[in-house]
Tab-separated table of C-alpha atoms in Angstrom:
chain	number	residue	atom	x	y	z
A	13	MET	CA	60.758	1.651	-44.076
A	14	LYS	CA	58.827	1.287	-47.343
A	15	ARG	CA	60.786	2.234	-50.456
A	16	ILE	CA	59.067	3.768	-53.498
A	17	SER	CA	60.938	4.216	-56.786
A	18	LEU	CA	60.159	7.247	-58.948
A	19	VAL	CA	60.347	7.298	-62.737
A	20	GLN	CA	59.844	10.794	-64.134
A	21	ILE	CA	59.092	11.838	-67.713
A	22	GLY	CA	59.608	15.523	-68.348
A	23	PHE	CA	62.727	17.284	-67.273
A	24	GLY	CA	61.946	20.897	-68.047
A	25	THR	CA	61.022	23.801	-65.797
A	26	VAL	CA	58.221	22.041	-63.906
A	27	GLY	CA	59.970	18.673	-63.883
A	28	GLY	CA	63.144	20.212	-62.516
A	29	ALA	CA	61.223	22.056	-59.795
A	30	LEU	CA	59.527	18.803	-58.798
A	31	ILE	CA	62.840	16.960	-58.492
A	32	GLU	CA	64.154	19.681	-56.199
A	33	GLN	CA	60.992	19.642	-54.043
A	34	VAL	CA	61.114	15.859	-53.703
A	35	LEU	CA	64.775	15.978	-52.696
A	36	ASP	CA	64.036	18.744	-50.192
A	37	ASN	CA	61.296	16.613	-48.568
A	38	THR	CA	62.836	13.154	-48.739
A	39	GLN	CA	64.058	13.115	-45.134
A	40	ARG	CA	60.815	14.642	-43.845
A	41	TRP	CA	58.778	11.878	-45.535
A	42	ARG	CA	61.072	9.223	-44.085
A	43	ASP	CA	60.695	10.616	-40.581
A	44	GLN	CA	56.968	11.401	-40.664
A	45	PHE	CA	55.548	8.660	-42.880
A	46	GLY	CA	58.152	5.894	-42.963
A	47	ILE	CA	58.413	6.184	-46.763
A	48	ASP	CA	61.722	6.261	-48.622
A	49	VAL	CA	61.045	7.950	-51.978
A	50	THR	CA	63.971	7.531	-54.377
A	51	TYR	CA	64.425	8.578	-57.985
A	52	SER	CA	65.316	5.599	-60.168
A	53	ALA	CA	64.941	7.189	-63.612
A	54	ILE	CA	64.423	10.555	-65.250
A	55	ALA	CA	63.716	11.062	-68.920
A	56	GLY	CA	63.732	14.071	-71.207
A	57	ARG	CA	63.580	14.478	-74.956
A	58	ASP	CA	67.230	13.478	-75.166
A	59	GLY	CA	66.806	10.104	-73.496
A	60	ALA	CA	66.498	8.430	-70.113
A	61	VAL	CA	68.903	8.438	-67.180
A	62	VAL	CA	68.468	5.314	-65.068
A	63	GLU	CA	69.976	3.991	-61.831
A	64	PRO	CA	72.830	1.500	-62.331
A	65	ASN	CA	71.600	-0.612	-59.378
A	66	ARG	CA	68.963	-0.533	-56.639
A	67	ASP	CA	70.536	2.430	-54.832
A	68	GLY	CA	68.726	5.005	-56.986
A	69	LEU	CA	70.060	8.178	-58.530
A	70	GLN	CA	72.062	10.156	-56.005
A	71	GLU	CA	71.045	13.621	-54.853
A	72	PRO	CA	74.163	15.552	-55.946
A	73	GLY	CA	73.896	14.102	-59.423
A	74	LEU	CA	70.171	14.843	-59.636
A	75	ARG	CA	70.555	18.453	-58.538
A	76	GLY	CA	73.413	18.838	-60.964
A	77	ALA	CA	71.332	17.317	-63.740
A	78	VAL	CA	68.535	19.792	-63.037
A	79	ALA	CA	70.977	22.682	-63.247
A	80	ARG	CA	72.447	21.384	-66.480
A	81	ARG	CA	69.012	20.788	-67.956
A	82	ARG	CA	68.104	24.354	-67.206
A	83	ALA	CA	71.206	25.331	-69.096
A	84	ARG	CA	70.098	23.081	-71.985
A	85	MET	CA	72.887	20.579	-71.338
A	86	LEU	CA	71.099	17.285	-70.676
A	87	GLU	CA	73.959	15.488	-72.419
A	88	GLY	CA	76.061	16.252	-69.376
A	89	ALA	CA	73.496	14.487	-67.166
A	90	ALA	CA	73.526	11.415	-69.394
A	91	ALA	CA	77.275	11.252	-68.973
A	92	THR	CA	77.121	11.229	-65.166
A	93	PRO	CA	79.354	8.408	-63.820
A	94	ASN	CA	77.623	5.145	-62.876
A	95	VAL	CA	74.397	6.080	-64.681
A	96	HIS	CA	73.155	3.950	-67.544
A	97	ALA	CA	70.998	5.264	-70.407
A	98	PHE	CA	68.197	3.003	-71.700
A	99	ASP	CA	66.735	3.259	-75.191
A	100	SER	CA	63.148	2.426	-74.236
A	101	LEU	CA	61.248	4.046	-71.389
A	102	GLU	CA	58.769	1.163	-71.546
A	103	ASP	CA	61.679	-1.198	-70.760
A	104	VAL	CA	62.657	0.987	-67.815
A	105	VAL	CA	59.139	0.969	-66.361
A	106	THR	CA	58.741	-2.788	-66.867
A	107	ARG	CA	62.093	-3.492	-65.238
A	108	MET	CA	61.323	-1.295	-62.220
A	109	CYS	CA	57.755	-2.532	-61.717
A	110	ASP	CA	58.853	-6.146	-61.753
A	111	SER	CA	60.904	-5.666	-58.606
A	112	ARG	CA	59.489	-2.827	-56.445
A	113	PRO	CA	56.644	-0.285	-55.957
A	114	VAL	CA	56.907	2.448	-58.590
A	115	ILE	CA	55.322	5.840	-59.209
A	116	LEU	CA	55.541	7.195	-62.746
A	117	ILE	CA	55.479	10.994	-62.987
A	118	ASP	CA	54.377	12.483	-66.303
A	119	ALA	CA	55.491	16.118	-66.396
A	120	ALA	CA	55.818	16.137	-70.167
A	121	ALA	CA	53.448	17.535	-72.824
A	122	GLY	CA	51.493	15.816	-75.558
A	123	GLU	CA	49.840	12.448	-76.067
A	124	GLU	CA	52.998	10.414	-76.702
A	125	THR	CA	53.500	9.585	-73.025
A	126	ALA	CA	50.023	8.044	-72.702
A	127	THR	CA	51.391	4.652	-73.763
A	128	VAL	CA	53.915	4.432	-70.946
A	129	ASP	CA	51.418	5.954	-68.466
A	130	ALA	CA	48.943	3.168	-69.277
A	131	LEU	CA	51.697	0.538	-69.151
A	132	ALA	CA	52.735	1.682	-65.677
A	133	LEU	CA	49.177	1.381	-64.387
A	134	ALA	CA	48.811	-2.062	-65.966
A	135	LYS	CA	51.996	-3.105	-64.147
A	136	GLY	CA	50.580	-1.985	-60.800
A	137	ALA	CA	52.457	1.314	-60.525
A	138	GLY	CA	51.021	4.649	-59.481
A	139	VAL	CA	50.926	7.558	-61.939
A	140	VAL	CA	51.025	11.316	-61.260
A	141	LEU	CA	50.173	13.703	-64.100
A	142	SER	CA	50.602	17.359	-64.847
A	143	ASN	CA	50.320	16.469	-68.541
A	144	LYS	CA	46.701	17.004	-69.623
A	145	ALA	CA	46.840	15.378	-73.058
A	146	PRO	CA	46.686	11.696	-71.966
A	147	LEU	CA	43.522	12.384	-69.960
A	148	ALA	CA	41.952	14.152	-72.954
A	149	LEU	CA	42.313	11.206	-75.344
A	150	PRO	CA	39.087	9.919	-76.926
A	151	LEU	CA	37.116	7.562	-74.718
A	152	GLU	CA	37.608	4.880	-77.349
A	153	ASP	CA	41.408	5.008	-76.931
A	154	HIS	CA	42.417	2.157	-74.621
A	155	ARG	CA	45.251	4.218	-73.137
A	156	GLY	CA	42.902	6.964	-71.994
A	157	SER	CA	40.344	4.477	-70.694
A	158	THR	CA	43.091	2.741	-68.688
A	159	LEU	CA	43.983	6.045	-67.057
A	160	TRP	CA	40.394	6.972	-66.213
A	161	GLU	CA	39.695	3.536	-64.750
A	162	GLN	CA	42.330	4.363	-62.118
A	163	ALA	CA	41.258	7.990	-61.558
A	164	GLY	CA	38.817	7.332	-58.709
A	165	PRO	CA	39.453	7.659	-54.968
A	166	HIS	CA	40.839	4.110	-54.709
A	167	GLY	CA	42.762	4.194	-57.987
A	168	ARG	CA	46.456	4.668	-58.630
A	169	LEU	CA	46.209	7.798	-60.793
A	170	ARG	CA	46.493	11.361	-59.461
A	171	TYR	CA	46.141	14.478	-61.636
A	172	GLU	CA	45.679	17.552	-59.432
A	173	ALA	CA	48.212	19.608	-61.394
A	174	THR	CA	46.348	19.232	-64.708
A	175	CYS	CA	43.803	21.915	-63.720
A	176	GLY	CA	45.042	24.990	-61.887
A	177	ALA	CA	48.645	23.956	-61.210
A	178	GLY	CA	48.926	23.534	-57.430
A	179	LEU	CA	45.427	24.782	-56.603
A	180	PRO	CA	43.158	22.173	-54.942
A	181	VAL	CA	40.763	22.038	-57.897
A	182	ILE	CA	40.526	18.281	-58.499
A	183	SER	CA	40.677	17.458	-54.784
A	184	THR	CA	37.820	19.889	-54.068
A	185	LEU	CA	35.717	18.339	-56.821
A	186	ARG	CA	36.533	14.851	-55.561
A	187	SER	CA	35.494	15.874	-52.044
A	188	LEU	CA	32.100	16.987	-53.344
A	189	ILE	CA	31.641	13.760	-55.283
A	190	ASP	CA	32.890	11.416	-52.563
A	191	THR	CA	30.608	12.941	-49.921
A	192	GLY	CA	27.505	12.431	-52.057
A	193	ASP	CA	27.027	15.941	-53.414
A	194	GLU	CA	25.765	16.397	-56.968
A	195	THR	CA	27.750	18.727	-59.208
A	196	LEU	CA	25.465	20.937	-61.315
A	197	GLU	CA	27.887	23.366	-62.959
A	198	ILE	CA	31.611	24.059	-63.098
A	199	SER	CA	32.830	27.421	-64.397
A	200	GLY	CA	36.394	28.590	-64.432
A	201	ALA	CA	38.975	31.028	-65.666
A	202	LEU	CA	41.706	28.421	-66.009
A	203	SER	CA	44.238	30.190	-68.192
A	204	GLY	CA	46.746	32.613	-66.755
A	205	THR	CA	47.497	33.579	-70.357
A	206	PHE	CA	43.949	34.699	-71.104
A	207	GLY	CA	43.680	36.320	-67.682
A	208	ALA	CA	46.732	38.475	-68.296
A	209	ILE	CA	45.659	39.376	-71.834
A	210	PHE	CA	42.074	40.390	-71.057
A	211	SER	CA	43.037	42.302	-67.925
A	212	SER	CA	45.242	44.412	-70.204
A	213	VAL	CA	42.463	44.737	-72.788
A	214	ALA	CA	40.051	45.897	-70.056
A	215	SER	CA	42.465	48.678	-69.147
A	216	GLY	CA	42.503	49.917	-72.746
A	217	GLU	CA	45.430	48.082	-74.311
A	218	PRO	CA	44.906	46.778	-77.878
A	219	PHE	CA	44.541	43.004	-78.064
A	220	SER	CA	47.615	42.559	-80.264
A	221	ARG	CA	49.785	44.544	-77.850
A	222	ALA	CA	48.335	42.671	-74.863
A	223	VAL	CA	49.333	39.366	-76.486
A	224	ARG	CA	52.867	40.639	-77.058
A	225	THR	CA	53.088	41.893	-73.468
A	226	ALA	CA	51.884	38.540	-72.124
A	227	ARG	CA	54.405	36.709	-74.302
A	228	ASP	CA	57.248	38.958	-73.156
A	229	GLY	CA	56.191	38.357	-69.551
A	230	GLY	CA	56.358	34.595	-69.967
A	231	TYR	CA	52.592	34.041	-69.696
A	232	THR	CA	52.251	32.397	-73.118
A	233	GLU	CA	53.908	29.562	-74.947
A	234	PRO	CA	56.684	30.633	-77.355
A	235	ASP	CA	53.982	30.460	-80.034
A	236	PRO	CA	50.979	32.285	-78.488
A	237	ARG	CA	48.646	30.433	-80.849
A	238	ASP	CA	49.105	27.357	-78.641
A	239	ASP	CA	47.285	29.291	-75.902
A	240	LEU	CA	44.927	31.407	-77.994
A	241	SER	CA	43.475	28.367	-79.752
A	242	GLY	CA	41.647	27.518	-76.505
A	243	LEU	CA	42.700	23.852	-76.717
A	244	ASP	CA	44.556	23.893	-73.399
A	245	VAL	CA	41.533	25.345	-71.581
A	246	ALA	CA	39.213	22.884	-73.319
A	247	ARG	CA	41.328	19.966	-72.112
A	248	LYS	CA	41.012	21.240	-68.557
A	249	GLY	CA	37.248	21.505	-68.969
A	250	LEU	CA	37.151	17.976	-70.333
A	251	ILE	CA	39.079	16.652	-67.324
A	252	LEU	CA	36.731	18.463	-64.931
A	253	ALA	CA	33.673	17.038	-66.706
A	254	ARG	CA	35.032	13.494	-66.823
A	255	THR	CA	35.932	13.491	-63.120
A	256	PRO	CA	32.251	13.213	-62.040
A	257	GLY	CA	31.792	10.545	-64.705
A	258	GLN	CA	30.602	12.470	-67.766
A	259	ARG	CA	31.352	10.629	-70.998
A	260	VAL	CA	32.491	13.455	-73.236
A	261	ASN	CA	35.233	13.751	-75.849
A	262	LEU	CA	37.264	16.758	-76.914
A	263	ALA	CA	35.462	16.700	-80.266
A	264	ASP	CA	32.182	17.317	-78.397
A	265	ILE	CA	33.405	20.584	-76.862
A	266	SER	CA	32.551	23.981	-78.299
A	267	ILE	CA	35.897	25.823	-78.420
A	268	HIS	CA	36.166	29.505	-79.329
A	269	SER	CA	39.592	29.933	-80.895
A	270	LEU	CA	41.125	33.406	-80.952
A	271	VAL	CA	43.420	32.396	-83.795
A	272	PRO	CA	41.876	33.466	-87.120
A	273	ASP	CA	42.113	30.938	-89.954
A	274	HIS	CA	44.289	33.281	-92.006
A	275	LEU	CA	46.804	33.501	-89.134
A	276	ALA	CA	46.829	29.824	-88.150
A	277	HIS	CA	49.907	29.074	-90.239
A	278	GLY	CA	53.189	30.845	-90.820
A	279	SER	CA	55.872	31.996	-88.427
A	280	VAL	CA	55.282	33.422	-84.952
A	281	ASP	CA	56.628	36.796	-86.070
A	282	GLU	CA	54.191	36.880	-88.984
A	283	PHE	CA	51.336	36.013	-86.640
A	284	LEU	CA	52.231	38.766	-84.185
A	285	ASP	CA	52.752	41.316	-86.970
A	286	ARG	CA	49.274	40.670	-88.395
A	287	LEU	CA	47.383	40.155	-85.125
A	288	ASP	CA	46.295	43.795	-85.095
A	289	THR	CA	43.571	42.773	-87.560
A	290	MET	CA	41.726	41.440	-84.487
A	291	ASP	CA	42.087	44.586	-82.396
A	292	SER	CA	38.850	46.211	-83.566
A	293	ASP	CA	36.685	43.144	-82.917
A	294	ILE	CA	38.143	42.484	-79.455
A	295	ARG	CA	37.868	46.174	-78.523
A	296	HIS	CA	34.214	46.147	-79.565
A	297	ARG	CA	33.558	43.075	-77.390
A	298	ALA	CA	35.386	44.609	-74.416
A	299	ASP	CA	33.559	47.950	-74.715
A	300	GLU	CA	30.224	46.171	-75.029
A	301	ALA	CA	30.964	44.170	-71.883
A	302	SER	CA	31.985	47.315	-69.993
A	303	ALA	CA	28.808	49.140	-71.022
A	304	MET	CA	26.758	46.245	-69.621
A	305	GLY	CA	28.607	46.233	-66.310
A	306	THR	CA	30.389	42.964	-67.103
A	307	SER	CA	33.949	41.780	-67.713
A	308	LEU	CA	35.163	39.976	-70.823
A	309	LYS	CA	36.775	36.691	-69.752
A	310	TYR	CA	37.787	33.441	-71.412
A	311	ILE	CA	35.734	30.894	-69.494
A	312	VAL	CA	35.393	27.127	-69.546
A	313	ARG	CA	31.956	25.944	-68.435
A	314	TRP	CA	30.330	22.564	-67.885
A	315	THR	CA	26.735	21.791	-67.030
A	316	THR	CA	24.900	18.486	-66.896
A	317	ALA	CA	22.563	19.643	-69.669
A	318	GLY	CA	24.832	21.779	-71.846
A	319	GLY	CA	28.098	19.873	-71.834
A	320	VAL	CA	31.450	21.664	-72.022
A	321	SER	CA	32.235	24.942	-73.753
A	322	ALA	CA	35.285	27.209	-73.776
A	323	GLY	CA	35.251	30.768	-75.036
A	324	LEU	CA	34.818	34.479	-74.410
A	325	ARG	CA	31.961	35.375	-72.086
A	326	GLN	CA	30.585	38.498	-70.475
A	327	VAL	CA	30.762	37.834	-66.730
A	328	PRO	CA	29.096	40.073	-64.109
A	329	ARG	CA	31.738	42.138	-62.350
A	330	GLU	CA	30.330	41.425	-58.901
A	331	THR	CA	31.055	37.693	-59.271
A	332	VAL	CA	34.357	36.089	-58.356
A	333	LEU	CA	35.037	35.287	-62.015
A	334	GLY	CA	34.131	38.796	-63.148
A	335	ALA	CA	36.393	40.440	-60.575
A	336	LEU	CA	39.394	38.337	-61.542
A	337	GLN	CA	42.476	40.349	-62.473
A	338	GLY	CA	45.734	39.249	-64.043
A	339	PRO	CA	46.933	35.682	-64.490
A	340	GLU	CA	45.232	34.105	-61.472
A	341	ASN	CA	42.832	31.167	-61.861
A	342	VAL	CA	39.348	30.841	-60.405
A	343	VAL	CA	37.090	27.771	-60.455
A	344	SER	CA	33.491	27.849	-59.245
A	345	PHE	CA	31.648	24.645	-58.316
A	346	ARG	CA	27.857	24.870	-58.126
A	347	SER	CA	26.280	21.802	-56.591
A	348	VAL	CA	23.150	20.771	-54.731
A	349	ARG	CA	24.815	21.783	-51.457
A	350	TYR	CA	26.594	24.826	-52.879
A	351	ASP	CA	23.829	26.168	-55.104
A	352	ARG	CA	23.110	29.758	-54.132
A	353	TYR	CA	26.699	30.355	-53.050
A	354	PRO	CA	29.072	28.189	-55.150
A	355	CYS	CA	32.250	26.692	-53.758
A	356	VAL	CA	35.184	28.689	-55.157
A	357	VAL	CA	38.884	27.881	-55.500
A	358	SER	CA	41.237	30.689	-56.560
A	359	GLY	CA	44.900	31.560	-56.667
A	360	PRO	CA	47.961	31.262	-58.907
A	361	GLY	CA	47.180	28.778	-61.666
A	362	ALA	CA	50.590	28.703	-63.293
A	363	GLY	CA	54.252	28.642	-62.357
A	364	ALA	CA	56.824	25.919	-61.904
A	365	ALA	CA	56.918	25.975	-58.100
A	366	VAL	CA	53.150	25.746	-57.520
A	367	THR	CA	52.648	23.181	-60.288
A	368	ALA	CA	55.437	21.033	-58.859
A	369	ALA	CA	53.884	21.389	-55.387
A	370	GLY	CA	50.600	20.005	-56.703
A	371	MET	CA	52.441	17.030	-58.161
A	372	ALA	CA	54.469	16.514	-54.982
A	373	SER	CA	51.252	16.372	-52.940
A	374	ASP	CA	49.816	13.756	-55.327
A	375	LEU	CA	53.079	11.831	-55.215
A	376	LEU	CA	53.075	11.702	-51.415
A	377	ALA	CA	49.435	10.581	-51.276
A	378	LEU	CA	50.124	7.793	-53.784
A	379	ALA	CA	53.319	6.736	-52.022
A	380	ARG	CA	51.413	6.382	-48.741
A	381	HIS	CA	48.698	4.407	-50.575
A	382	LEU	CA	51.214	2.025	-52.177
A	383	ALA	CA	53.042	1.619	-48.891
A	384	ASP	CA	49.936	0.328	-47.074
């Protein structure tokens, strides 16, 4: 029985769902694959919780910690008996990697975790990401280059959940690449936020009200500007372009932000109160699209000649992208083999359960790889 230790960064909604899915499948993976996957450390913004010995963190304590985290009580998890809190996550990773096979799971947000992600790979560990930011670092940043060096089919980095949550977006693209196909164009509606908003706009709702409705429904970040800036979609486009080997940086991407300069600062309430200044422009764009038999969608697109762009586009209604409704995601791969009829992946592109499932699949694949 091969034992794999897990170190997880990110203990929020997605991270908690992943812990529960791993615990639910632990016995199945032992029986079917001969792999004993055990959590050795979890870390949130309030610090790390690490095993006191080689037995790993115990299931009752982990499930309890998830419940307490959801109730915003991580301090209770840190106080669990026989669990020791470390000051440095780098120390935790180094200590674990020196004695056993390790998979680091980055379910956090932002670039800060890139340092420990790169360290884990340098120490021989595997890394699973749902966090897009480390993969979107400039090519000149050694941390990002370390990650991408291990992103190939024989590498120790997996990142399915960075684009489309649990949808097989990256694995489909990798299948095309690994079987010798040539990718010509990738187009996608990769934001459930924009999907929900522009479906409402298409049905006649003012843009400002559609944003409020999406926020109330949990489809946006607490500050909708984090979504409306287009940065999240652009990062996904960057990851899709870099996967076939394109050397492109975030600064090279044309990003259409739906956050006007005069609303970029100030409180969320002020932003929402003044967002109606955009209603006329968005309504004009939506009506123009409707008159032309198209749908207004926020699309990320990459071509070998044109690079990556992210912004509002008029998409023919008869296409898969144009027919998209609500917060679902759709990605279309046009290649030499799939030219006239592109290869399409669609389904729910957000949600804790499906995102965690994408990470769990990556985790299992890496665990089997490290156990060989």
